[in-house]
PDB file of C-alpha atoms and ligand atoms in Angstrom:
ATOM      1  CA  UNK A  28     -34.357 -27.493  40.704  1.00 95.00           C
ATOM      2  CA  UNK A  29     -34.696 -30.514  38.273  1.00 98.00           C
ATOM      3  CA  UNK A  30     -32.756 -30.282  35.523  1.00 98.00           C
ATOM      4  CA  UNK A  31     -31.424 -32.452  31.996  1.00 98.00           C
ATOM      5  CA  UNK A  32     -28.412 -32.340  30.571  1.00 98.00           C
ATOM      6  CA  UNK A  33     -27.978 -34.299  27.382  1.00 98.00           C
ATOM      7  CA  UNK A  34     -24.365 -34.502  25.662  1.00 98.00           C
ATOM      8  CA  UNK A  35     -22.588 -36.441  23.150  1.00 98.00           C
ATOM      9  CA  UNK A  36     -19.234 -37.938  22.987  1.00 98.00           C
ATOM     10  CA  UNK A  37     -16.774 -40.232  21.000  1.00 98.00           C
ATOM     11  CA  UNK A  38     -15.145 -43.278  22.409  1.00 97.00           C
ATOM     12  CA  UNK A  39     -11.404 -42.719  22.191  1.00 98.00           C
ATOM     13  CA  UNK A  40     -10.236 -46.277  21.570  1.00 96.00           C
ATOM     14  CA  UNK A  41     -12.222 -49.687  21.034  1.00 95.00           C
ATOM     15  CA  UNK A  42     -13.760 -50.474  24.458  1.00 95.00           C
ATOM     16  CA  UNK A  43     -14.340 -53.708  25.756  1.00 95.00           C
ATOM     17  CA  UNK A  44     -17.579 -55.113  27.316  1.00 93.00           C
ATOM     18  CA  UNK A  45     -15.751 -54.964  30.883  1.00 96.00           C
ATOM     19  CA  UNK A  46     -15.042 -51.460  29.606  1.00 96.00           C
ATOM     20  CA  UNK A  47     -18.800 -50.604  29.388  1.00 95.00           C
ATOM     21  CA  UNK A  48     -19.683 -52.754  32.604  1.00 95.00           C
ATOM     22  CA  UNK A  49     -17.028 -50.893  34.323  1.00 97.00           C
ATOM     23  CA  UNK A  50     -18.955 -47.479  33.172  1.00 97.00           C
ATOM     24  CA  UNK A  51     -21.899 -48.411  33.609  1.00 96.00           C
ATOM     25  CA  UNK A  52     -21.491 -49.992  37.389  1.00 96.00           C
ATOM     26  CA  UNK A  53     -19.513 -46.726  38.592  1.00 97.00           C
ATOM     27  CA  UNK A  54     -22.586 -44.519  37.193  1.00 97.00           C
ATOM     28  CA  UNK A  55     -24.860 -46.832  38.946  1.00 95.00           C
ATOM     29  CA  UNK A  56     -23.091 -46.499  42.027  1.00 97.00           C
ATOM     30  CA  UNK A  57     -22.800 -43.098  41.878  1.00 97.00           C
ATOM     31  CA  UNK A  58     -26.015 -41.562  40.459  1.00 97.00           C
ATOM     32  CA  UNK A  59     -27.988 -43.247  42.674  1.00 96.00           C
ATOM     33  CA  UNK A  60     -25.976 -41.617  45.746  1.00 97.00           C
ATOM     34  CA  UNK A  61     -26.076 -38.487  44.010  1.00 97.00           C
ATOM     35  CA  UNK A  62     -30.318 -38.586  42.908  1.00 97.00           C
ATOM     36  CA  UNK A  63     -29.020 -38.384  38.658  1.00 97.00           C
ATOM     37  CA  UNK A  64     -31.219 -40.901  36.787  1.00 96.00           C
ATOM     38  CA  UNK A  65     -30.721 -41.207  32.885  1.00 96.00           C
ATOM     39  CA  UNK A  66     -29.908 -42.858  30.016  1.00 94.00           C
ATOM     40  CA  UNK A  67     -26.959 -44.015  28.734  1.00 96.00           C
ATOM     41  CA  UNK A  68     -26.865 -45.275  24.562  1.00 93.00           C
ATOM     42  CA  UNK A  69     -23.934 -46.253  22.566  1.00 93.00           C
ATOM     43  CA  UNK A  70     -23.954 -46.473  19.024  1.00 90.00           C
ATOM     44  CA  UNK A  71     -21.526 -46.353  16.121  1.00 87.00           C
ATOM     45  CA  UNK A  72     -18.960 -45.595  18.730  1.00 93.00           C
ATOM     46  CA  UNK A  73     -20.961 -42.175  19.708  1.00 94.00           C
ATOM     47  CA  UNK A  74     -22.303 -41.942  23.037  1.00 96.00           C
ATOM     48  CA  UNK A  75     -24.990 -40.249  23.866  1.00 96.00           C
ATOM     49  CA  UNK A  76     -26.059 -39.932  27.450  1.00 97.00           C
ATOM     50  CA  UNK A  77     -29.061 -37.888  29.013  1.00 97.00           C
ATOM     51  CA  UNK A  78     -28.797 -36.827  32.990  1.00 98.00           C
ATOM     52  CA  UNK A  79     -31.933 -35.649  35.110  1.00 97.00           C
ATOM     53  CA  UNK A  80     -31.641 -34.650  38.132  1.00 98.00           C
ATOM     54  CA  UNK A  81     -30.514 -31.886  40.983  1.00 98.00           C
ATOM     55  CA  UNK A  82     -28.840 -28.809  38.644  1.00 98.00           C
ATOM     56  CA  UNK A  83     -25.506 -28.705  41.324  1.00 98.00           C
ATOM     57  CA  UNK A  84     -25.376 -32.863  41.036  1.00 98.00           C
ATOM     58  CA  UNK A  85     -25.824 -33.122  37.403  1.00 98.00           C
ATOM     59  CA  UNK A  86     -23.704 -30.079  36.382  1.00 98.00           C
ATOM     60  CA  UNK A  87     -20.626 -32.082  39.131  1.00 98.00           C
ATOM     61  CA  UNK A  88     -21.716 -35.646  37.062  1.00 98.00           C
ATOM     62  CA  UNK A  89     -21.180 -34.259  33.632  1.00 98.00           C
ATOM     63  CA  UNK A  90     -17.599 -32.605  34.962  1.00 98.00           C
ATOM     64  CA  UNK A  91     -16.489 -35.687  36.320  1.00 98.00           C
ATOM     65  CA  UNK A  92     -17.771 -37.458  33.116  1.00 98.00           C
ATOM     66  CA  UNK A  93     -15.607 -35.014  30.902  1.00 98.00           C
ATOM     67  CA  UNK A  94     -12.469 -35.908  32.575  1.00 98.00           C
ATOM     68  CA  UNK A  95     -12.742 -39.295  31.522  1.00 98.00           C
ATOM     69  CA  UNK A  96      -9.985 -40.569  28.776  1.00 98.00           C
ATOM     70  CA  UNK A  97     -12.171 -43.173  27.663  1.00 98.00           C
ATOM     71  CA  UNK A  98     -14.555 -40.749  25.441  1.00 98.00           C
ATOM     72  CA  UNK A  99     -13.538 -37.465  23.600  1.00 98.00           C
ATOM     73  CA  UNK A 100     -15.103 -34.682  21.507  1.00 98.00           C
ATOM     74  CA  UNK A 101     -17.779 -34.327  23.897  1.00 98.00           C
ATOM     75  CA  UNK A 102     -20.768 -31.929  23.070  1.00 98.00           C
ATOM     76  CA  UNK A 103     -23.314 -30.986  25.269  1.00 98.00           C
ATOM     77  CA  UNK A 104     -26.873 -31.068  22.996  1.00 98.00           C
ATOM     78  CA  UNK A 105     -29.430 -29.895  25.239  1.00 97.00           C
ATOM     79  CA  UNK A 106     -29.735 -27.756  28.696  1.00 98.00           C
ATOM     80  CA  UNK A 107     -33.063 -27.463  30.234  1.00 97.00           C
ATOM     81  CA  UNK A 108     -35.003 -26.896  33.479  1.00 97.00           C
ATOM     82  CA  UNK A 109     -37.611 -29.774  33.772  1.00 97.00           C
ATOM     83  CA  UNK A 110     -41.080 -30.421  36.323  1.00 97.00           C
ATOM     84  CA  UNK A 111     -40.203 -34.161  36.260  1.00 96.00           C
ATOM     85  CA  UNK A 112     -38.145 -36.939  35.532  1.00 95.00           C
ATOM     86  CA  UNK A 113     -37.968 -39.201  32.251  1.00 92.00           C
ATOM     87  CA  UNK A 114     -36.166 -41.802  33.461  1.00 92.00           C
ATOM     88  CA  UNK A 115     -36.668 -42.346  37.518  1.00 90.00           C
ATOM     89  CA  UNK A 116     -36.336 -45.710  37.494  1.00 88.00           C
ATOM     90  CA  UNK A 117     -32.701 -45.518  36.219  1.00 89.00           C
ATOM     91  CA  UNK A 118     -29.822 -44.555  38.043  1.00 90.00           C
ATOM     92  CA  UNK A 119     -28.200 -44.708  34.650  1.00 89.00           C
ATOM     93  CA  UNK A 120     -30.119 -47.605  31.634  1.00 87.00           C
ATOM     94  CA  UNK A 121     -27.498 -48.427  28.766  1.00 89.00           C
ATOM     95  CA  UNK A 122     -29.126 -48.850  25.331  1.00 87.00           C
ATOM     96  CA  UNK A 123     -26.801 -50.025  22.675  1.00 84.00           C
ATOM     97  CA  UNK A 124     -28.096 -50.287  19.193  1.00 80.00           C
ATOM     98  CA  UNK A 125     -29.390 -53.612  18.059  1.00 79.00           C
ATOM     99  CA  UNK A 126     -31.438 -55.396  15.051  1.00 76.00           C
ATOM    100  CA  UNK A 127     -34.431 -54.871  17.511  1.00 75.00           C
ATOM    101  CA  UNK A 128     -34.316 -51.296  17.598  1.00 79.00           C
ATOM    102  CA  UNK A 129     -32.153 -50.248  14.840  1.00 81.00           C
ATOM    103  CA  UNK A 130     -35.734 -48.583  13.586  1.00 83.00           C
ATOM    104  CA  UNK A 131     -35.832 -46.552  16.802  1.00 83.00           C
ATOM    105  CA  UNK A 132     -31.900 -45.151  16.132  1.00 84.00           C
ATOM    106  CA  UNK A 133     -32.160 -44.819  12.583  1.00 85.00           C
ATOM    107  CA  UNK A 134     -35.874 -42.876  12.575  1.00 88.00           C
ATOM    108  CA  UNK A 135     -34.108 -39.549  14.458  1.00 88.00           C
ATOM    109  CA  UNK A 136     -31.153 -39.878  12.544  1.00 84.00           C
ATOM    110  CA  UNK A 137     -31.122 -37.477   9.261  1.00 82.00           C
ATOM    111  CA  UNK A 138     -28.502 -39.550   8.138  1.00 79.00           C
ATOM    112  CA  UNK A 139     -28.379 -43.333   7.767  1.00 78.00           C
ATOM    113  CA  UNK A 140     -25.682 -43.307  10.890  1.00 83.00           C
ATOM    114  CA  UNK A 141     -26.720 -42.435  14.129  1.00 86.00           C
ATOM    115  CA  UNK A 142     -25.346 -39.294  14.554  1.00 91.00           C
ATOM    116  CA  UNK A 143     -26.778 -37.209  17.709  1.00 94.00           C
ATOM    117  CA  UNK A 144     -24.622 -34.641  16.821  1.00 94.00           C
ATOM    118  CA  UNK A 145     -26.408 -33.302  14.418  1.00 92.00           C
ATOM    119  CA  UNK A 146     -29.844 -33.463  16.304  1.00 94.00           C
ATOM    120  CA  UNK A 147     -31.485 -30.945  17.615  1.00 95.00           C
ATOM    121  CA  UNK A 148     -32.517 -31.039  21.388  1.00 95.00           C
ATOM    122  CA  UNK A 149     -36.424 -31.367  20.564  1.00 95.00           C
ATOM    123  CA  UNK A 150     -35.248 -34.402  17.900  1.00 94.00           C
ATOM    124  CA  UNK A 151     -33.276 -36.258  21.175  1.00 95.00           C
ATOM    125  CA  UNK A 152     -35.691 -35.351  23.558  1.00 95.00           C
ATOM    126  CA  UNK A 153     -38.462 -37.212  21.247  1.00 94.00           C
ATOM    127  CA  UNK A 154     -36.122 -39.454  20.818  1.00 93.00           C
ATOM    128  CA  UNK A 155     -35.571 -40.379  24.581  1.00 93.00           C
ATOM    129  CA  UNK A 156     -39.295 -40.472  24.923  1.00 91.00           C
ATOM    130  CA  UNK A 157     -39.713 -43.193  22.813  1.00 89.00           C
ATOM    131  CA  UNK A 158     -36.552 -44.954  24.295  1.00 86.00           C
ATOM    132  CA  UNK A 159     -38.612 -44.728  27.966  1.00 84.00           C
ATOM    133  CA  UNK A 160     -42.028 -45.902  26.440  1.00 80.00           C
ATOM    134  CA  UNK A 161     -40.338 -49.199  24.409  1.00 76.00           C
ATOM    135  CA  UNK A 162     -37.903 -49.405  27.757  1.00 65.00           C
ATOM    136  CA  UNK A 163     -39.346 -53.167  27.811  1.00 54.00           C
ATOM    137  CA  UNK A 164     -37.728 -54.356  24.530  1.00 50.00           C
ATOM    138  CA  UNK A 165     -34.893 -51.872  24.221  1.00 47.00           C
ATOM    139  CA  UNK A 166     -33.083 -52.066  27.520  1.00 50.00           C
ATOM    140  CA  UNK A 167     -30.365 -54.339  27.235  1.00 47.00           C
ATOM    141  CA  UNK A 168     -27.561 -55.250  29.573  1.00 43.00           C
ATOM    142  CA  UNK A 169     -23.900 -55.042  28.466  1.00 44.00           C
ATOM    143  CA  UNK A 170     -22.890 -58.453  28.204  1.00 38.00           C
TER     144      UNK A 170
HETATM  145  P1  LIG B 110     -15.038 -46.438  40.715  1.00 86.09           P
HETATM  146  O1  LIG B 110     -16.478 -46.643  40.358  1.00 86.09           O
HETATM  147  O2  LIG B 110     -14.607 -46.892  42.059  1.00 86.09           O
HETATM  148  O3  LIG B 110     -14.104 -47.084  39.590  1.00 86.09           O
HETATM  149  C1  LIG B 110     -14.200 -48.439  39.353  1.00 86.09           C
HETATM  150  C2  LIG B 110     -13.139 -48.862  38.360  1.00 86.09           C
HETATM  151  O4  LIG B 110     -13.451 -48.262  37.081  1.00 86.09           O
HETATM  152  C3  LIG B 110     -11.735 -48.392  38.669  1.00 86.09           C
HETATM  153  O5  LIG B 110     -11.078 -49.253  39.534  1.00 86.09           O
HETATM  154  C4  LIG B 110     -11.125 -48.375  37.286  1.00 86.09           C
HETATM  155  O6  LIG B 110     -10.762 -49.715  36.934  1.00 86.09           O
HETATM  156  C5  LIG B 110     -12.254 -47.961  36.428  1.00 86.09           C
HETATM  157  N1  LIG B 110     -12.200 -46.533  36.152  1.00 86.09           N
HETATM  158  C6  LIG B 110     -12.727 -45.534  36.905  1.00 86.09           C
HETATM  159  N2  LIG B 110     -12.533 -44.346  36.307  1.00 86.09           N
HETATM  160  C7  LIG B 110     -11.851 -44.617  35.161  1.00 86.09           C
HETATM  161  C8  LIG B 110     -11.385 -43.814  34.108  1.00 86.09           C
HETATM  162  N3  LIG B 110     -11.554 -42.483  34.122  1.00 86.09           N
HETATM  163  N4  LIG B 110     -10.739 -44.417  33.067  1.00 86.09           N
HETATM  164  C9  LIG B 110     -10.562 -45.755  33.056  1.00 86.09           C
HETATM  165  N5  LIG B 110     -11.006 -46.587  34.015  1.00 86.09           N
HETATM  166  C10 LIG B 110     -11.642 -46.020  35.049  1.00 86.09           C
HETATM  167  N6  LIG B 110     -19.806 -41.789  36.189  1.00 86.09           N
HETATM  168  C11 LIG B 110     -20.842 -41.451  36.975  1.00 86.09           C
HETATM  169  O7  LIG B 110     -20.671 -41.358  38.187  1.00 86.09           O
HETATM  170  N7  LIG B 110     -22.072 -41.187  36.437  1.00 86.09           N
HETATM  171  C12 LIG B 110     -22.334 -41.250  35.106  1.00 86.09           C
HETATM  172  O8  LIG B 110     -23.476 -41.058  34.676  1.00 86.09           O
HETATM  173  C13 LIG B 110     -21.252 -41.616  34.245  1.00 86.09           C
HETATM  174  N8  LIG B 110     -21.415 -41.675  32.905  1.00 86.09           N
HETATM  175  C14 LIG B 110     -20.342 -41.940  32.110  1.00 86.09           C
HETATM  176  C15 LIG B 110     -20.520 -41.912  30.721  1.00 86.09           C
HETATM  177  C16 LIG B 110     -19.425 -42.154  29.875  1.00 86.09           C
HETATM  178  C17 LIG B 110     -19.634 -42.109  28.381  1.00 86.09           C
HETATM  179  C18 LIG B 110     -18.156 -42.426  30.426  1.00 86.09           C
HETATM  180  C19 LIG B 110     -16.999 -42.694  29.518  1.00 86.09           C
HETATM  181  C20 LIG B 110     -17.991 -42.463  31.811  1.00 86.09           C
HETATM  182  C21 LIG B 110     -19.073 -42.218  32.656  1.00 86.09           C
HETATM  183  N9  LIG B 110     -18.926 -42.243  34.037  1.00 86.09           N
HETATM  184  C22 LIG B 110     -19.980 -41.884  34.838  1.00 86.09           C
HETATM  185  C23 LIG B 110     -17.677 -42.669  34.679  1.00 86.09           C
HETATM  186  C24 LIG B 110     -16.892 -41.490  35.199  1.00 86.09           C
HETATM  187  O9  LIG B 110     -16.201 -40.873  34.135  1.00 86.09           O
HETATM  188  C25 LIG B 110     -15.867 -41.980  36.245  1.00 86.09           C
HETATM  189  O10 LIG B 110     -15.042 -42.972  35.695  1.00 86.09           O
HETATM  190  C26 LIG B 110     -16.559 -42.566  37.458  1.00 86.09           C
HETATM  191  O11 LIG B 110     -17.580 -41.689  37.908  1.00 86.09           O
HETATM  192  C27 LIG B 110     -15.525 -42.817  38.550  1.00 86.09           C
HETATM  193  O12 LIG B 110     -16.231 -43.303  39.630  1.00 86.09           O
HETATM  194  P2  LIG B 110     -15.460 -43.669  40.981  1.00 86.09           P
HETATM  195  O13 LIG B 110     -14.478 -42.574  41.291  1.00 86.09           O
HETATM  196  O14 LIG B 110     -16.502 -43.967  42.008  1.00 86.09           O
HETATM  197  O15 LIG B 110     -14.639 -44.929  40.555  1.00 86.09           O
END
């Protein structure tokens, strides 16, 4: 059974860029063994990551992920049972927030931070639909 998990957390102290290519590699690495695909945005120093994939897998991925002392105050946003995937081509994308799609952030924010804590799961989940159709121009590597 497909499933996404979508949760938010805080980074606990200023991370590098090695810091995020460090993150970013290991979830590579690992998703793809493990069939999770998602999405992985950073913004204001909030993450905010979305994980598809086999219930048993994702539920292990986002315990593994909680354990980890470089974020804190995680939240999870949104549970659901899905038919397909969003983002199949990604064993985990990283989308940080720049002047090319600050738009994008700032139209499902209700404040004038982006602040996915206080979305609602049909506000992310349009949000992450929009991230996958403008994946040309928003996908950015970490360095
Ligand atoms: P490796 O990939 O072998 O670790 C490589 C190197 O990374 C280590 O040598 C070490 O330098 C560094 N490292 C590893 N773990 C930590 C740590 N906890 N703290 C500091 N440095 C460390 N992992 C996934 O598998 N999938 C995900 O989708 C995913 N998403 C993440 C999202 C966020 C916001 C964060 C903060 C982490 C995420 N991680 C994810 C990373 C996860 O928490 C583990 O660090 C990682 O899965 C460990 O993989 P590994 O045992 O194969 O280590």
């Amino acid at each position: 059974m497909l499933v996404q998990l979508t949760y938010a957390s805080r980074v606990s102290r200023t991370l590098s860029s090695d810091d995020i290519k460090n993150i970013l590699s290991s979830s590579q690495k690992n998703n793809k063994a493990d069939g999770v695909t998602g999405a992985l945005c950073l913004s204001n120093g909030i993450f905010l990551q979305i994980l598809e994939g086999d219930r048993q897998k994702v539920n292990k991925a986002y315990h593994k992920i909680l354990a980890d002392a470089r974020h804190k105050d995680p939240a999870i946003l949104d549970y659901r049972e899905v038919i397909s995937r969003k983002f199949s081509e990604w064993s985990m994308g990283l989308i940080t927030r720049s002047d090319d799609n600050r738009q994008l952030f700032l139209k499902y924010s209700s404040s004038s931070d982006f602040d996915p804590y206080s979305m609602s799961g049909e506000t992310l989940r349009g949000f992450f639909s929009e991230v996958v159709d403008n994946v040309r121009w928003l996908r950015k590597s970490p360095d």
